[in-house]
Coordinates of N, CA and C in Angstrom, one line a residue:
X30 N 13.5 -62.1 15.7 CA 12.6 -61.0 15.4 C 13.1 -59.7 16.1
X31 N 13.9 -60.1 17.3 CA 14.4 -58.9 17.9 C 15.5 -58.3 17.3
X32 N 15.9 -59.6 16.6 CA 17.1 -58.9 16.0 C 16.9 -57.8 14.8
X33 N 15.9 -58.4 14.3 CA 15.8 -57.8 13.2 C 15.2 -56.4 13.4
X34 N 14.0 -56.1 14.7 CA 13.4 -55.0 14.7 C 14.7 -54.1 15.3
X35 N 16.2 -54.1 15.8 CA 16.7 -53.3 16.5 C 17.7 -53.0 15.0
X36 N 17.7 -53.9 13.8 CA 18.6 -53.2 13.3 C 17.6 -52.7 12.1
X37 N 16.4 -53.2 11.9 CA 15.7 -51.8 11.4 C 15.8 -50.0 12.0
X38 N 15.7 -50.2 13.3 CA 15.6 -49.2 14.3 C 17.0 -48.2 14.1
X39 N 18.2 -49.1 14.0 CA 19.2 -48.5 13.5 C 19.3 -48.0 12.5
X40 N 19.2 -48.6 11.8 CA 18.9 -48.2 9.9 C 18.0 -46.6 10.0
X41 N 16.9 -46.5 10.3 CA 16.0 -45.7 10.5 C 16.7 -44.6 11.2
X42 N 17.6 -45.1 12.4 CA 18.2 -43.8 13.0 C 19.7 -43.1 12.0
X43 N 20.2 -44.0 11.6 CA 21.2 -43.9 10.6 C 20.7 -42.8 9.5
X44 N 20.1 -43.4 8.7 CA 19.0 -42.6 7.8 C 18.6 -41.2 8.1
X45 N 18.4 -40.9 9.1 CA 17.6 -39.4 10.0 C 19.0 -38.9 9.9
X46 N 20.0 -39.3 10.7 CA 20.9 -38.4 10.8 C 21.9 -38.2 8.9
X47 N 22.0 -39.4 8.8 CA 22.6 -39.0 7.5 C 21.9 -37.5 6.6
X48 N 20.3 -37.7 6.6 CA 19.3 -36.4 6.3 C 19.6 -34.8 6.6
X49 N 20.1 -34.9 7.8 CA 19.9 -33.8 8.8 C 21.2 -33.4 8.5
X50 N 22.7 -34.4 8.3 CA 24.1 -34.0 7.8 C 24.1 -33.7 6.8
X51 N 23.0 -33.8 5.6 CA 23.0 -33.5 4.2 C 22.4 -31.9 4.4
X52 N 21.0 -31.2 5.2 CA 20.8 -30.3 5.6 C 21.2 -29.4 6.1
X53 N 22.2 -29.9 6.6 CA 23.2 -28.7 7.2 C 23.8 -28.2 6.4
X54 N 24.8 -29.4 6.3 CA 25.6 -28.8 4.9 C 25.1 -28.2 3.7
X55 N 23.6 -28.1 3.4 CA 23.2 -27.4 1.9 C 23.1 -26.3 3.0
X56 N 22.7 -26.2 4.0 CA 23.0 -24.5 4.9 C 23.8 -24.2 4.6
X57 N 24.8 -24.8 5.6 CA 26.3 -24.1 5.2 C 26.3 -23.8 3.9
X58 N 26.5 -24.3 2.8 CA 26.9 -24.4 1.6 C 26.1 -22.8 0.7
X59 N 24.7 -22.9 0.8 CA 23.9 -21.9 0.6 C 24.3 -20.5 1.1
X60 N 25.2 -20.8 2.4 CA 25.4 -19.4 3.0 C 26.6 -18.7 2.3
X61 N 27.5 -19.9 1.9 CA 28.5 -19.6 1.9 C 28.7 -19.0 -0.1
X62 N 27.6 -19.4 -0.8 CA 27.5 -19.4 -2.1 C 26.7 -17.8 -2.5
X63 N 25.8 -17.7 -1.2 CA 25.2 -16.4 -1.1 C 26.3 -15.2 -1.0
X64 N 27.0 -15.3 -0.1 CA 28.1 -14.5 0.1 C 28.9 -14.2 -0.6
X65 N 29.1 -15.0 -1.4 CA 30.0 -15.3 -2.8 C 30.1 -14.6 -3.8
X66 N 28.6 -14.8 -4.4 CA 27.5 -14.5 -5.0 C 27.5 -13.3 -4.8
X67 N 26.7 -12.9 -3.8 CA 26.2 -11.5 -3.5 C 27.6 -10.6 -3.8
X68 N 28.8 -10.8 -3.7 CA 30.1 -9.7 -4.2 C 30.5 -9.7 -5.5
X69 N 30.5 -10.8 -6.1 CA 30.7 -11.6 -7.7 C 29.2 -10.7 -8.6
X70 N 28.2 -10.5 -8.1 CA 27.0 -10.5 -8.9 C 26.7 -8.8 -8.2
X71 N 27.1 -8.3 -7.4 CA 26.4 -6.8 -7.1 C 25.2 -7.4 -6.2
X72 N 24.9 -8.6 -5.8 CA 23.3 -8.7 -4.9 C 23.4 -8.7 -3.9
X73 N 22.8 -7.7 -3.5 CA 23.4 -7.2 -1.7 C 22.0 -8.2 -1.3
X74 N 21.2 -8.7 -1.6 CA 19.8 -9.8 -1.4 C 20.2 -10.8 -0.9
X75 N 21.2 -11.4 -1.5 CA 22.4 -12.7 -1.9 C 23.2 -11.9 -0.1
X76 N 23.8 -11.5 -0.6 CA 24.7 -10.8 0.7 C 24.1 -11.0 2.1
X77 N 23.1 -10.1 2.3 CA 21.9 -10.0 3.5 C 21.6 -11.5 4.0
X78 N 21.5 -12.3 3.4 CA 21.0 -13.4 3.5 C 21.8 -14.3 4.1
X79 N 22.9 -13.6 3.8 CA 24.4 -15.1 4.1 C 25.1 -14.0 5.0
X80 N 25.1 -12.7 5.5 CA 25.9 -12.2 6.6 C 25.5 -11.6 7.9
X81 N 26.0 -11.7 9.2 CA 24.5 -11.0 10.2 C 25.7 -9.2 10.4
X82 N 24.8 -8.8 10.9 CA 25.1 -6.8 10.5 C 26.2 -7.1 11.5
X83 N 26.5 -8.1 12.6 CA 27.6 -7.8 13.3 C 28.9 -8.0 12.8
X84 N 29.0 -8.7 11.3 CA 30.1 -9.3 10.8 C 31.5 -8.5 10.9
X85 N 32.4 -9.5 11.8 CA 33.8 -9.5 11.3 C 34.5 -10.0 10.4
X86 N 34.8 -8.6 9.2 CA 35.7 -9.9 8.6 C 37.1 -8.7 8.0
X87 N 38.2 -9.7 8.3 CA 39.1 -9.3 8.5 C 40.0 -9.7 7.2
X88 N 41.0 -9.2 6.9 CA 42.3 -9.3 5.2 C 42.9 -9.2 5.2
X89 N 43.9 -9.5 4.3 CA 45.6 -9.2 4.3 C 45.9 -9.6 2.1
X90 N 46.5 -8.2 2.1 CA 46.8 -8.7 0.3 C 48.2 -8.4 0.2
X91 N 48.9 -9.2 -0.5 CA 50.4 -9.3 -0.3 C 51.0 -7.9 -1.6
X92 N 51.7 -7.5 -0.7 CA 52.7 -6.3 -1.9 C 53.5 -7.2 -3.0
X93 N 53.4 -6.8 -4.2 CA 54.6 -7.7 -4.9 C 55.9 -7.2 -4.9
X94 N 56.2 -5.6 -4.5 CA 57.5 -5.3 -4.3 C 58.0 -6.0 -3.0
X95 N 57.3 -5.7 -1.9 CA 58.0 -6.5 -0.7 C 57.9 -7.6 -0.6
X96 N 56.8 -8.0 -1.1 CA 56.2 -9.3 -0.7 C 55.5 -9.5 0.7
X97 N 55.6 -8.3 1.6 CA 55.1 -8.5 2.3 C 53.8 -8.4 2.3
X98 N 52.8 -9.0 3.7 CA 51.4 -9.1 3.6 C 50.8 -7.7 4.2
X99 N 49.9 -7.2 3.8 CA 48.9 -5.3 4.4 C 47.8 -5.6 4.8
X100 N 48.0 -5.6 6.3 CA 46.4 -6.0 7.0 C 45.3 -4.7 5.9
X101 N 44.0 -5.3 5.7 CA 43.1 -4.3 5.3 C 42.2 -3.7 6.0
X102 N 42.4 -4.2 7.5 CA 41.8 -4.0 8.6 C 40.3 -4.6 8.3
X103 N 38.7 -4.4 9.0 CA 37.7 -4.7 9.0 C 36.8 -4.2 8.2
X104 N 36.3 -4.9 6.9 CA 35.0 -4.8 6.6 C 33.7 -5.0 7.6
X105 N 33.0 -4.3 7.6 CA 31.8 -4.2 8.3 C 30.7 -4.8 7.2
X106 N 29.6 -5.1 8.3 CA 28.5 -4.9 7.6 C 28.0 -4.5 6.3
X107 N 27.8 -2.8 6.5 CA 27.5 -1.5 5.8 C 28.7 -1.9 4.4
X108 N 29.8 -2.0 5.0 CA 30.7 -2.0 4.0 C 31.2 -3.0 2.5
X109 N 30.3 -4.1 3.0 CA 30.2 -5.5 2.2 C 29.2 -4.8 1.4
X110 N 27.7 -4.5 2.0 CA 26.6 -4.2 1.4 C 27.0 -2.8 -0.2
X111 N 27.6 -2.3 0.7 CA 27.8 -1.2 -0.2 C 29.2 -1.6 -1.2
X112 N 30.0 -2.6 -1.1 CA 30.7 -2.8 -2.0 C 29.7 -3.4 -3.1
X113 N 29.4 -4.8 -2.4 CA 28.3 -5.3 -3.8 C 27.1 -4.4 -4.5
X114 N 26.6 -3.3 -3.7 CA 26.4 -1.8 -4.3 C 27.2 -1.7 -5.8
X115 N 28.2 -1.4 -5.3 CA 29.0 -0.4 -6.4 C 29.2 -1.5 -7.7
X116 N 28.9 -3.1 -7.1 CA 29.9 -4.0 -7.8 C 28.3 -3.6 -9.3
X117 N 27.5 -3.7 -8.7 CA 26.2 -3.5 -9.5 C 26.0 -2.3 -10.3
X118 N 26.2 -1.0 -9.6 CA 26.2 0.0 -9.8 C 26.9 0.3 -11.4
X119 N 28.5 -0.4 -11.0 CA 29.2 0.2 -11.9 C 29.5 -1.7 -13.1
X120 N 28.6 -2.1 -12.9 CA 28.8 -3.5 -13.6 C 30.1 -3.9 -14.0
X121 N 30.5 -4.1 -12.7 CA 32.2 -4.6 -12.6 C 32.0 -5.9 -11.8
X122 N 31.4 -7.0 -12.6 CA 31.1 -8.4 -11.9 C 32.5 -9.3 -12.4
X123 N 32.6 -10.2 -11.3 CA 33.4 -11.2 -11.7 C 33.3 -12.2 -12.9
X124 N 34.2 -12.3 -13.8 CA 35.0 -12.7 -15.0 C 33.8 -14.3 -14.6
X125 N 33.5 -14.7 -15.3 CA 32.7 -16.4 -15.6 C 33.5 -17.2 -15.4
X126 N 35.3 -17.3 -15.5 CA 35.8 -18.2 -14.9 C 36.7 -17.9 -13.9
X127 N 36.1 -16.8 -13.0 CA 36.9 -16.5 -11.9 C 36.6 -17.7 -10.9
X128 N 37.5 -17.9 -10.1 CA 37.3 -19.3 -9.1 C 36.0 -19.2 -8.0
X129 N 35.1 -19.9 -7.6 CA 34.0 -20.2 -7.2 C 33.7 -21.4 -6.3
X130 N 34.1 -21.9 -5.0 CA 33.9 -22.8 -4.6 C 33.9 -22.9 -2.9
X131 N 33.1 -23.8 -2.3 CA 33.1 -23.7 -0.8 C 33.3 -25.2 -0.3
X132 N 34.3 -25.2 0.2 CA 35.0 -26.4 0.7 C 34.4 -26.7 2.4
X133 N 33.5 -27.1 2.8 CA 33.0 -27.1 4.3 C 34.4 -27.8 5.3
X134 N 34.5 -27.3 6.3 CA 35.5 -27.8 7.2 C 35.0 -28.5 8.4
X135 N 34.1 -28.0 8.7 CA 33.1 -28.4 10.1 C 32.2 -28.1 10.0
X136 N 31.0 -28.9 10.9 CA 29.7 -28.5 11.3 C 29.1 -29.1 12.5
X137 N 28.9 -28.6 13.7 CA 28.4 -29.1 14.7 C 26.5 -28.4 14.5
X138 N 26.6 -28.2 16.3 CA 24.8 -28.1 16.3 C 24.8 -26.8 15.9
X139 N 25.9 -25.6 16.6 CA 25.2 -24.4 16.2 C 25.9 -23.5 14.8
X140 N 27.8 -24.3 14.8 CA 28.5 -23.4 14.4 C 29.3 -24.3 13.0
X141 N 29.6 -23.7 11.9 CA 30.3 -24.5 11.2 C 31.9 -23.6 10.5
X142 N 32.5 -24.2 10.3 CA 33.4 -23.4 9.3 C 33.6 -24.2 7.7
X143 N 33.8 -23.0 7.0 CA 34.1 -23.2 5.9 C 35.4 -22.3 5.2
X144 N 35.7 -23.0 4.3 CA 36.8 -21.9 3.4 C 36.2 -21.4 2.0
X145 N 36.1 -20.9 1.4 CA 35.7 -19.8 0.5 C 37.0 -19.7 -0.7
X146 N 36.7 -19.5 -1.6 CA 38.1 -19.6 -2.9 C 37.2 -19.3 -3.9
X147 N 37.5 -17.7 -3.8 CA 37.1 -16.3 -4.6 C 38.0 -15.6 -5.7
X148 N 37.4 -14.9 -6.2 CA 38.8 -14.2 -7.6 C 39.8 -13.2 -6.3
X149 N 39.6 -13.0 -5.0 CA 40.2 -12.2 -4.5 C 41.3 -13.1 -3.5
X150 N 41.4 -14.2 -3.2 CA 41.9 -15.2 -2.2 C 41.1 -16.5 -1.6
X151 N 41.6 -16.4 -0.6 CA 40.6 -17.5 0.6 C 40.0 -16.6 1.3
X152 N 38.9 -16.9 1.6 CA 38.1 -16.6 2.4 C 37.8 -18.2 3.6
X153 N 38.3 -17.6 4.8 CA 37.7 -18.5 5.9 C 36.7 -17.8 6.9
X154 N 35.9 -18.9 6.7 CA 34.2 -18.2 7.0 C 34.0 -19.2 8.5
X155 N 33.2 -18.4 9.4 CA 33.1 -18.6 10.5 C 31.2 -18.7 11.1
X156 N 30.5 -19.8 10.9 CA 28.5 -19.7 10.6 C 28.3 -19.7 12.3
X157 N 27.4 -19.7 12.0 CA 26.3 -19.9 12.9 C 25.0 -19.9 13.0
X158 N 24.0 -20.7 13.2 CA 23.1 -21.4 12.9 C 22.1 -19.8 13.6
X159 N 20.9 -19.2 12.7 CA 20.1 -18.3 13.7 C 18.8 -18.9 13.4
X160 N 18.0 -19.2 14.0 CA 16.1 -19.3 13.9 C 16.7 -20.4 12.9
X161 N 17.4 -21.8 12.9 CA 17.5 -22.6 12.3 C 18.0 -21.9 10.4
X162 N 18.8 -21.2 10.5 CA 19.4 -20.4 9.1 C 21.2 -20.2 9.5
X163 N 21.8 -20.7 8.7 CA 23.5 -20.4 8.6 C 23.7 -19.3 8.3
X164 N 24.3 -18.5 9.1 CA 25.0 -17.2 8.7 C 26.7 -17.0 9.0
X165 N 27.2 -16.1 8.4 CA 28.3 -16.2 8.2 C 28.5 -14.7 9.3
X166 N 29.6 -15.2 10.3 CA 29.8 -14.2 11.4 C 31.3 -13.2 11.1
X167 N 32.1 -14.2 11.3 CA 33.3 -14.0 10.6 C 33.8 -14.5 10.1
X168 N 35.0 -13.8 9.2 CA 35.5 -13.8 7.5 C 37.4 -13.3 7.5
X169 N 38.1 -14.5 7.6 CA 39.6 -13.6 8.0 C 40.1 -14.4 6.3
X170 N 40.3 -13.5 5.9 CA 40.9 -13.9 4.2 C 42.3 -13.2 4.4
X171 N 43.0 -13.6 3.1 CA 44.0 -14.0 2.4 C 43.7 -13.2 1.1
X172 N 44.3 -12.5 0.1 CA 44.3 -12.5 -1.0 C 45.8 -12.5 -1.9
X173 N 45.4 -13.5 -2.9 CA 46.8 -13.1 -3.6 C 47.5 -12.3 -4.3
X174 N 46.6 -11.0 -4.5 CA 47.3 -10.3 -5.8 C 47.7 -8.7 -4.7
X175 N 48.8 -8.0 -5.0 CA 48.9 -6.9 -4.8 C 47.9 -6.1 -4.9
X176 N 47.4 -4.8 -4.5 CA 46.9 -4.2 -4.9 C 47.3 -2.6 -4.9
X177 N 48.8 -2.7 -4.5 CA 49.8 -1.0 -5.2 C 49.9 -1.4 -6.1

């Protein structure tokens, strides 16, 4: 009888955590699809929700004459917001089969990372858990295409 009530007890605790690693990850996942989203669709709603106003996030887009890579230095905040602005504004949304996907890398208690694979490169995203909500703090991407 003992035996049995300790590996119910297990089971039971197994189950809770499995729950809570499925919850996280639709956090993560949700933040990371917001962000996505919110530059692909113009929804700075989508954006706000998945970025906190301190965000770093940092770039590099490769020249095709040199080949070399051009830091883009820091998008801010203000400046994500107001891109998916303009992305709205001027209905210049991303193509339906532009690439869309978030690959989770980690997730502990407060912080998780993920990678991002966007029409513009990788994006590697850096969360953090606020008032029980994933946000995305910092963002150091890669893109593949030129842009001279």
């Amino acid at each position: 009888m003992r035996l049995f009530l300790m590996i119910s007890l297990l089971g039971i605790s197994f189950l809770h955590l499995n729950a809570q690693s499925e919850t996280e990850e639709a956090g993560v996942t949700t933040a990371c699809m917001n962000y996505l989203e919110g530059f692909y669709e113009g929804d700075t709603v989508k954006l706000k929700n998945a970025i906190v106003p301190e965000l770093l996030k940092f770039g590099y887009w490769k020249n095709k004459e040199t080949g070399m890579y051009k830091s883009e230095g820091q998008m801010t905040y203000q400046a994500a917001v107001n891109y998916a602005k303009r992305v709205a504004e001027k209905k210049n949304f991303a193509k339906s089969d532009a690439p869309k996907s978030v690959k989770i890398l980690d997730i502990s208690n407060h912080t998780a990372a993920a990678k991002i694979t966007a029409w513009w490169g990788t994006d590697y995203a850096l969360l953090a858990k606020h008032d029980g909500k994933w946000m995305i703090e910092q963002v150091l991407w890669e893109g593949p295409l030129s842009r001279d």
